[in-house]
Amino acid sequence: MQQHEIGFLIFPNLTQLDFTGPLQVLSRLPGARTHIAAKSLQPVPTDCGLSLLPTRTLDDCPQFDLLCIPGGFGVVDLINDQATLDFVRRQAAGAKYITSVCVGAFVLGAAGLLRGKRATTHWAYTELLPLVGATHEKARVVRDGDVITAGGVTSGIDFGLVLVSEIAGRQAAETVQLGIEYDPDPPFDAGHPDRAPAPVRASLEERYAKSVQAYRNALVPLAA
Amino acid sequence: MQQHEIGFLIFPNLTQLDFTGPLQVLSRLPGARTHIAAKSLQPVPTDCGLSLLPTRTLDDCPQFDLLCIPGGFGVVDLINDQATLDFVRRQAAGAKYITSVCVGAFVLGAAGLLRGKRATTHWAYTELLPLVGATHEKARVVRDGDVITAGGVTSGIDFGLVLVSEIAGRQAAETVQLGIEYDPDPPFDAGHPDRAPAPVRASLEERYAKSVQAYRNALVPLAA
């Protein structure tokens, strides 16, 4: 069976489901070998009080076939982190799929990998995509050549299934989907900014405003 | 703001998304304090090559308001683990919500907490629920009094939102849902055993057969 080296980057203050959703899906891709890379092998704290253990340091990874960058508030600290950006560029140069979930897109962007590409990110941050040379496409999973970006957090599960289907075919993806019983049934229809109640959207926009501004401040010098 | 002590049990060979999905949702419940309990503070290996760090040992937990047991193949080793079952019974006695995702239901069952209850679990294991005195209800999230059980893996996300709504109201749940952009869009309609293609279902039933038999062997003596 063909091996697929699936590599994730993790970092302090990631949104853990951005990573754990696609990890669950992609680890069931036939032939998958998953790698969880971080700056050191020390536990990596997430946004949930949960810490995760990397399996690789940035300097000790095989060439990935698929590189995936999850998001989280911690991404802002990577935008000017040369060691991380060098790792991302190095892996992207040899990877078949260069991917992100949520605001992980801005790590790809800071590494120069979204220039001229259609892409997406968490809904509250899409207006920042032009700062890394990308055009926002309104979809949950956006493919432009070898670059595949997913929207916020849970879109990483749909993204993972799209990738399994692409790499191993529809039946493989359906098998993973049934295995994780992914027959979603959200109790409300509030998961898309166009359909969420206005006060719900407004309260989140207020909550994210500082973070969006911090991303903008970090990205504007790159755009110049 | 009212505090809510949200406690998860983790154990070797859990299915990480059974845990990380509801953790992501419930950690955003206003007033939530999350606790990740295990037998020791050592890293806990999951089914994905990822290890997780507990924050508490079983003997060092506050009384949880909500107890959640995720699933995974490792559950079979807990069915006769008295230290774990004592912990579950002790926490359940004072908790407002006694919950599980996927085959975590059989930990509740082995602790005697599903007797006479309607419940659910991963679709491939529902036939075993009578062995712990429960009646299977065909739904993604099943509530019977203070016992709330969810189906396989990704149902834990829907379950988490149902709980946030129950505890903090609809707007709080919608806010979490929009924050995690939970507007699911699976590429195929294969996530429910009634609708998945027959060969897909058959291949998984074959893959799970040994595990289902191991659960049956462990549970039958409890039923006697």
Coordinates of C-alpha atoms in Angstrom, one line a residue:
Chain A
M1 CA 0.0 0.0 0.0
Q2 CA 1.3 3.5 -0.8
Q3 CA 2.5 5.4 2.2
H4 CA 1.3 9.0 2.7
E5 CA 3.3 11.2 5.1
I6 CA 0.7 13.5 6.6
G7 CA 2.3 16.3 8.6
F8 CA 0.7 18.8 11.0
L9 CA 2.3 21.8 12.6
I10 CA 1.2 22.6 16.1
F11 CA 2.1 25.6 18.2
P12 CA 1.1 27.2 21.5
N13 CA -2.5 28.5 21.7
L14 CA -3.8 26.6 18.7
T15 CA -7.5 25.9 18.5
Q16 CA -7.3 22.2 19.2
L17 CA -10.2 21.1 17.0
D18 CA -8.7 22.8 14.0
F19 CA -6.0 20.1 14.3
T20 CA -7.7 17.1 16.0
G21 CA -10.6 17.0 13.5
P22 CA -8.5 16.6 10.4
L23 CA -6.1 14.4 12.3
Q24 CA -8.9 12.0 13.1
V25 CA -10.0 11.8 9.5
L26 CA -6.6 11.8 7.8
S27 CA -5.1 9.2 10.2
R28 CA -7.7 6.8 8.8
L29 CA -6.5 7.4 5.2
P30 CA -5.2 4.0 4.0
G31 CA -1.4 4.2 4.2
A32 CA -1.3 7.3 6.3
R33 CA 1.6 8.0 8.6
T34 CA 0.9 11.1 10.7
H35 CA 3.5 13.4 12.1
I36 CA 2.8 16.1 14.6
A37 CA 5.6 18.7 14.4
A38 CA 6.4 21.5 16.8
K39 CA 9.4 23.6 17.7
S40 CA 10.3 21.2 20.5
L41 CA 8.9 18.0 21.9
Q42 CA 7.6 19.8 24.9
P43 CA 3.8 19.7 25.5
V44 CA 2.0 22.3 23.4
P45 CA -0.8 24.1 25.2
T46 CA -4.1 24.6 23.3
D47 CA -7.0 27.0 23.8
C48 CA -9.0 24.4 25.8
G49 CA -6.8 23.6 28.8
L50 CA -5.6 20.5 27.0
S51 CA -1.9 20.1 26.1
L52 CA -0.7 18.0 23.1
L53 CA 2.5 16.1 22.6
P54 CA 4.3 16.6 19.3
T55 CA 6.0 13.6 17.7
R56 CA 8.6 15.5 15.7
T57 CA 10.6 18.7 15.9
L58 CA 10.6 21.0 12.9
D59 CA 14.2 19.9 12.0
D60 CA 13.3 16.2 12.3
C61 CA 10.5 15.6 9.9
P62 CA 10.5 13.5 6.7
Q63 CA 9.2 15.3 3.6
F64 CA 5.5 15.5 4.0
D65 CA 3.1 14.6 1.2
L66 CA 0.5 16.7 2.9
L67 CA 1.3 19.6 5.1
C68 CA -1.6 20.9 7.2
I69 CA -1.5 24.1 9.4
P70 CA -4.3 24.5 11.9
G71 CA -5.4 27.8 13.3
G72 CA -6.0 29.5 16.7
F73 CA -5.1 32.8 18.3
G74 CA -1.5 31.6 18.5
V75 CA -1.1 31.9 14.7
V76 CA -0.4 35.7 15.1
D77 CA 2.8 34.8 16.9
L78 CA 4.0 32.7 13.9
I79 CA 3.5 35.4 11.2
N80 CA 7.0 36.8 11.9
D81 CA 8.6 33.6 13.2
Q82 CA 11.3 32.8 10.6
A83 CA 12.1 29.3 11.9
T84 CA 8.4 28.3 11.5
L85 CA 8.1 30.0 8.1
D86 CA 11.3 28.4 6.8
F87 CA 9.9 25.0 7.9
V88 CA 6.6 25.7 6.1
R89 CA 8.3 26.8 2.9
R90 CA 10.7 23.8 3.0
Q91 CA 7.9 21.3 3.4
A92 CA 5.6 23.1 0.9
A93 CA 8.3 22.9 -1.8
G94 CA 8.1 19.1 -1.8
A95 CA 4.5 18.4 -0.6
K96 CA 1.7 17.4 -2.9
Y97 CA -0.9 19.2 -0.8
I98 CA -0.3 22.4 1.0
T99 CA -3.2 23.0 3.4
S100 CA -4.6 24.9 6.3
V101 CA -7.6 25.0 8.5
C102 CA -9.1 28.3 10.0
V103 CA -6.5 31.1 10.5
G104 CA -3.8 28.6 9.8
A105 CA -4.1 30.1 6.3
F106 CA -2.2 33.1 7.5
V107 CA 0.9 30.9 8.3
L108 CA 0.8 29.8 4.6
G109 CA 0.2 33.4 3.7
A110 CA 3.1 34.7 5.7
A111 CA 5.3 32.1 4.1
G112 CA 4.3 33.5 0.7
L113 CA 2.3 30.5 -0.4
L114 CA -1.1 32.1 -1.0
R115 CA 0.0 34.8 -3.4
G116 CA -2.4 34.7 -6.4
K117 CA -4.4 31.9 -4.9
R118 CA -8.1 31.6 -4.1
A119 CA -8.4 30.6 -0.4
T120 CA -10.5 30.7 2.7
T121 CA -10.1 31.0 6.5
H122 CA -12.3 31.5 9.6
W123 CA -15.2 33.7 8.6
A124 CA -14.2 36.5 10.9
Y125 CA -10.8 36.9 9.2
T126 CA -11.6 36.5 5.5
E127 CA -11.2 40.3 4.9
L128 CA -7.5 39.9 5.7
L129 CA -6.7 37.4 2.9
P130 CA -5.8 40.1 0.4
L131 CA -2.9 41.1 2.8
V132 CA -1.2 37.8 1.9
G133 CA -2.1 38.2 -1.8
A134 CA -5.0 35.7 -1.7
T135 CA -8.6 36.2 -3.0
H136 CA -11.3 35.0 -0.6
E137 CA -13.5 32.3 -2.1
K138 CA -16.7 31.8 -0.2
A139 CA -16.7 28.1 0.4
R140 CA -16.0 25.7 3.3
V141 CA -13.1 24.1 1.5
V142 CA -11.3 25.9 -1.3
R143 CA -8.9 24.3 -3.7
D144 CA -6.5 26.2 -6.0
G145 CA -4.0 23.8 -7.5
D146 CA -2.0 22.1 -4.7
V147 CA -3.2 24.6 -2.1
I148 CA -6.3 23.6 -0.1
T149 CA -7.7 25.8 2.6
A150 CA -10.6 25.2 4.9
G151 CA -12.8 27.7 6.8
G152 CA -13.2 27.9 10.6
V153 CA -12.5 25.0 13.0
T154 CA -15.1 22.3 12.2
S155 CA -14.6 22.8 8.5
G156 CA -11.4 20.8 9.0
I157 CA -13.5 17.6 9.2
D158 CA -15.2 18.2 5.8
F159 CA -11.8 19.2 4.5
G160 CA -10.3 15.9 5.8
L161 CA -12.9 13.9 4.0
V162 CA -12.4 15.8 0.8
L163 CA -8.7 15.0 1.0
V164 CA -9.2 11.3 1.7
S165 CA -11.6 11.2 -1.3
E166 CA -9.0 12.9 -3.5
I167 CA -6.1 10.7 -2.4
A168 CA -7.8 7.3 -2.0
G169 CA -11.2 7.6 -3.7
R170 CA -14.8 8.0 -2.7
Q171 CA -15.3 4.6 -1.0
A172 CA -12.3 5.2 1.3
A173 CA -13.7 8.6 2.3
E174 CA -17.2 7.1 2.9
T175 CA -15.6 4.4 5.0
V176 CA -13.9 7.0 7.2
Q177 CA -17.1 9.0 7.3
L178 CA -19.2 6.1 8.5
G179 CA -16.5 5.0 11.0
I180 CA -16.7 8.4 12.7
E181 CA -20.5 8.5 12.3
Y182 CA -20.3 11.9 10.6
D183 CA -24.0 12.5 10.0
P184 CA -24.0 16.0 11.5
D185 CA -27.2 17.3 13.1
P186 CA -26.5 20.7 14.7
P187 CA -29.3 21.7 17.1
F188 CA -29.4 25.2 15.5
D189 CA -28.7 26.7 12.1
A190 CA -26.1 29.2 13.4
G191 CA -22.9 27.9 12.0
H192 CA -22.6 30.2 9.0
P193 CA -22.2 34.0 9.4
D194 CA -24.9 34.6 6.8
R195 CA -27.5 32.6 8.7
A196 CA -26.5 33.1 12.4
P197 CA -28.8 35.5 14.3
A198 CA -27.4 39.1 14.0
P199 CA -26.8 39.5 17.8
V200 CA -24.8 36.3 17.9
R201 CA -22.6 37.3 15.0
A202 CA -22.2 40.8 16.4
S203 CA -21.1 39.5 19.8
L204 CA -18.4 37.3 18.2
E205 CA -17.2 40.1 15.9
E206 CA -16.8 42.2 19.0
R207 CA -15.0 39.4 20.8
Y208 CA -12.6 38.8 17.8
A209 CA -12.0 42.5 17.0
K210 CA -8.8 42.8 18.9
S211 CA -7.4 39.6 17.4
V212 CA -8.4 40.6 13.9
Q213 CA -6.6 43.9 14.5
A214 CA -3.5 42.1 15.8
Y215 CA -3.4 39.9 12.6
R216 CA -3.9 43.0 10.5
N217 CA -1.0 44.7 12.2
A218 CA 1.2 41.7 11.8
L219 CA 0.3 41.2 8.1
V220 CA 0.3 44.8 6.8
P221 CA 4.1 45.0 6.8
L222 CA 4.3 41.7 4.8
A223 CA 1.9 43.1 2.2
A224 CA 4.0 46.3 1.7
Chain B
M1 CA -21.0 34.0 36.5
Q2 CA -21.9 30.5 37.6
Q3 CA -18.9 28.1 37.3
H4 CA -19.5 24.7 35.7
E5 CA -17.0 21.9 36.4
I6 CA -16.8 19.9 33.2
G7 CA -14.9 16.7 33.7
F8 CA -13.6 14.3 31.0
L9 CA -12.1 10.9 31.6
I10 CA -9.3 9.9 29.2
F11 CA -7.5 6.5 28.9
P12 CA -5.1 4.8 26.6
N13 CA -6.4 4.1 23.1
L14 CA -9.3 6.5 23.2
T15 CA -10.7 7.8 19.9
Q16 CA -9.4 11.3 20.3
L17 CA -12.2 13.2 18.5
D18 CA -14.7 11.6 20.9
F19 CA -13.1 13.7 23.5
T20 CA -11.6 16.7 21.6
G21 CA -14.9 17.5 19.8
P22 CA -17.0 18.0 23.0
L23 CA -14.0 19.5 24.8
Q24 CA -13.8 22.2 22.2
V25 CA -17.5 23.0 22.5
L26 CA -17.9 22.7 26.2
S27 CA -14.8 24.7 27.0
R28 CA -16.6 27.6 25.5
L29 CA -19.6 27.2 27.7
P30 CA -19.7 30.5 29.8
G31 CA -18.3 29.7 33.2
A32 CA -16.8 26.3 32.2
R33 CA -13.8 25.0 33.9
T34 CA -12.6 21.9 32.1
H35 CA -10.8 19.0 33.8
I36 CA -9.1 16.1 32.0
A37 CA -8.8 13.2 34.3
A38 CA -6.7 10.0 33.9
K39 CA -5.2 7.4 36.1
S40 CA -1.9 9.3 36.2
L41 CA -0.5 12.6 34.8
Q42 CA 1.5 10.7 32.2
P43 CA 0.7 11.3 28.5
V44 CA -2.2 9.3 27.3
P45 CA -1.9 7.7 23.8
T46 CA -4.8 8.0 21.5
D47 CA -5.8 6.1 18.3
C48 CA -4.2 8.7 16.1
G49 CA -0.5 8.8 17.1
L50 CA -1.3 11.8 19.2
S51 CA -0.8 11.8 23.0
L52 CA -2.8 14.0 25.4
L53 CA -1.8 15.4 28.7
P54 CA -4.3 14.9 31.6
T55 CA -4.7 17.8 34.0
R56 CA -5.9 15.7 37.0
T57 CA -5.6 12.2 38.4
L58 CA -8.8 10.3 39.3
D59 CA -8.2 10.9 43.0
D60 CA -7.6 14.6 42.5
C61 CA -10.7 15.9 40.9
P62 CA -13.3 18.3 42.2
Q63 CA -16.9 17.2 42.0
F64 CA -17.9 17.5 38.4
D65 CA -21.2 19.1 37.3
L66 CA -20.9 17.3 34.0
L67 CA -19.0 14.0 33.6
C68 CA -18.2 12.9 30.1
I69 CA -16.7 9.6 29.0
P70 CA -15.4 9.4 25.4
G71 CA -15.0 6.1 23.6
G72 CA -12.4 4.2 21.6
F73 CA -11.1 0.7 21.4
G74 CA -9.5 1.2 24.9
V75 CA -12.9 1.2 26.6
V76 CA -12.9 -2.6 26.6
D77 CA -10.0 -2.4 29.1
L78 CA -12.1 -0.3 31.5
I79 CA -15.1 -2.5 31.7
N80 CA -13.5 -4.5 34.6
D81 CA -11.3 -1.7 35.9
Q82 CA -12.5 -1.1 39.4
A83 CA -10.5 2.1 40.0
T84 CA -12.1 3.7 36.9
L85 CA -15.6 2.4 37.7
D86 CA -15.3 3.7 41.3
F87 CA -14.3 7.1 40.0
V88 CA -17.2 7.1 37.5
R89 CA -19.7 6.1 40.2
R90 CA -18.4 8.6 42.7
Q91 CA -18.5 11.5 40.2
A92 CA -21.9 10.4 38.8
A93 CA -23.4 10.4 42.3
G94 CA -22.9 14.2 42.5
A95 CA -23.0 15.3 38.9
K96 CA -25.9 17.0 37.3
Y97 CA -25.1 15.5 33.9
I98 CA -23.7 12.0 33.4
T99 CA -22.7 11.7 29.7
S100 CA -20.8 9.6 27.2
V101 CA -19.8 9.8 23.5
C102 CA -19.5 6.7 21.3
V103 CA -18.6 3.5 23.2
G104 CA -17.9 5.5 26.3
A105 CA -21.5 4.5 27.0
F106 CA -20.1 1.1 28.1
V107 CA -18.0 2.6 30.8
L108 CA -21.2 4.2 32.2
G109 CA -22.9 0.8 31.7
A110 CA -20.2 -1.1 33.4
A111 CA -20.6 1.3 36.4
G112 CA -24.3 0.4 36.5
L113 CA -25.4 3.8 35.4
L114 CA -27.4 2.8 32.3
R115 CA -29.8 0.3 33.9
G116 CA -33.3 1.0 32.8
K117 CA -32.2 4.0 30.7
R118 CA -32.6 4.8 27.0
A119 CA -29.2 5.4 25.5
T120 CA -27.1 5.3 22.4
T121 CA -23.5 4.5 21.4
H122 CA -21.4 4.0 18.2
W123 CA -23.8 2.5 15.6
A124 CA -21.7 -0.7 15.3
Y125 CA -22.1 -1.4 19.1
T126 CA -25.8 -0.5 19.7
E127 CA -26.8 -4.2 19.9
L128 CA -24.7 -4.5 23.1
L129 CA -26.6 -1.9 25.1
P130 CA -29.1 -4.4 26.6
L131 CA -26.1 -6.1 28.2
V132 CA -25.8 -3.1 30.5
G133 CA -29.5 -2.9 31.0
A134 CA -30.1 0.0 28.5
T135 CA -32.5 0.3 25.7
H136 CA -31.1 1.6 22.4
E137 CA -32.9 4.8 21.2
K138 CA -32.1 5.5 17.6
A139 CA -30.9 9.1 17.8
R140 CA -27.6 11.0 17.6
V141 CA -28.0 12.4 21.1
V142 CA -30.3 10.6 23.7
R143 CA -31.4 12.1 26.9
D144 CA -33.0 10.1 29.7
G145 CA -33.1 12.2 32.9
D146 CA -29.6 13.2 33.9
V147 CA -28.0 10.6 31.5
I148 CA -27.1 11.9 28.1
T149 CA -25.4 9.6 25.6
A150 CA -24.2 10.4 22.1
G151 CA -23.5 8.2 19.1
G152 CA -20.2 7.6 17.4
V153 CA -17.3 10.1 17.4
T154 CA -18.5 13.2 15.6
S155 CA -21.9 13.1 17.4
G156 CA -20.0 14.5 20.3
I157 CA -20.0 17.9 18.6
D158 CA -23.8 18.0 18.3
F159 CA -24.0 16.6 21.8
G160 CA -21.8 19.4 23.1
L161 CA -24.0 22.1 21.6
V162 CA -27.1 20.4 23.0
L163 CA -25.5 20.6 26.4
V164 CA -24.4 24.3 26.1
S165 CA -28.0 25.1 25.1
E166 CA -29.4 23.2 28.0
I167 CA -27.1 24.8 30.5
A168 CA -26.7 28.3 29.2
G169 CA -29.5 28.8 26.7
R170 CA -29.9 28.9 22.9
Q171 CA -27.9 32.1 22.2
A172 CA -24.9 30.7 24.1
A173 CA -25.0 27.6 22.0
E174 CA -25.4 29.5 18.8
T175 CA -22.4 31.7 19.7
V176 CA -20.3 28.6 20.2
Q177 CA -21.6 27.1 16.9
L178 CA -20.7 30.2 14.9
G179 CA -17.4 30.5 16.6
I180 CA -16.4 27.0 15.5
E181 CA -18.1 27.7 12.1
Y182 CA -20.1 24.5 12.5
D183 CA -22.1 24.5 9.3
P184 CA -21.2 21.0 8.3
D185 CA -21.0 20.0 4.7
P186 CA -19.8 16.4 4.4
P187 CA -18.9 15.6 0.8
F188 CA -20.9 12.3 0.9
D189 CA -24.0 11.1 2.6
A190 CA -22.4 8.1 4.2
G191 CA -22.3 9.0 7.9
H192 CA -25.3 7.0 9.0
P193 CA -25.4 3.2 8.8
D194 CA -28.9 3.3 7.2
R195 CA -27.7 5.5 4.3
A196 CA -24.1 4.5 3.8
P197 CA -23.5 2.3 0.7
A198 CA -23.8 -1.4 1.7
P199 CA -20.2 -2.4 0.9
V200 CA -18.9 0.5 3.0
R201 CA -21.0 -0.6 6.0
A202 CA -20.1 -4.2 5.4
S203 CA -16.3 -3.5 5.4
L204 CA -16.6 -1.6 8.7
E205 CA -18.7 -4.3 10.3
E206 CA -16.0 -6.8 9.3
R207 CA -13.3 -4.5 10.7
Y208 CA -15.2 -4.0 14.0
A209 CA -16.3 -7.6 14.4
K210 CA -13.4 -8.6 16.7
S211 CA -13.8 -5.5 18.9
V212 CA -17.6 -6.0 19.2
Q213 CA -17.0 -9.6 20.3
A214 CA -14.4 -8.4 22.8
Y215 CA -16.9 -6.0 24.3
R216 CA -19.6 -8.7 24.3
N217 CA -17.3 -11.1 26.2
A218 CA -16.4 -8.4 28.7
L219 CA -20.1 -7.3 29.2
V220 CA -21.9 -10.7 29.3
P221 CA -20.6 -11.5 32.9
L222 CA -21.8 -8.1 34.1
A223 CA -25.3 -8.8 32.6
A224 CA -25.5 -12.2 34.4

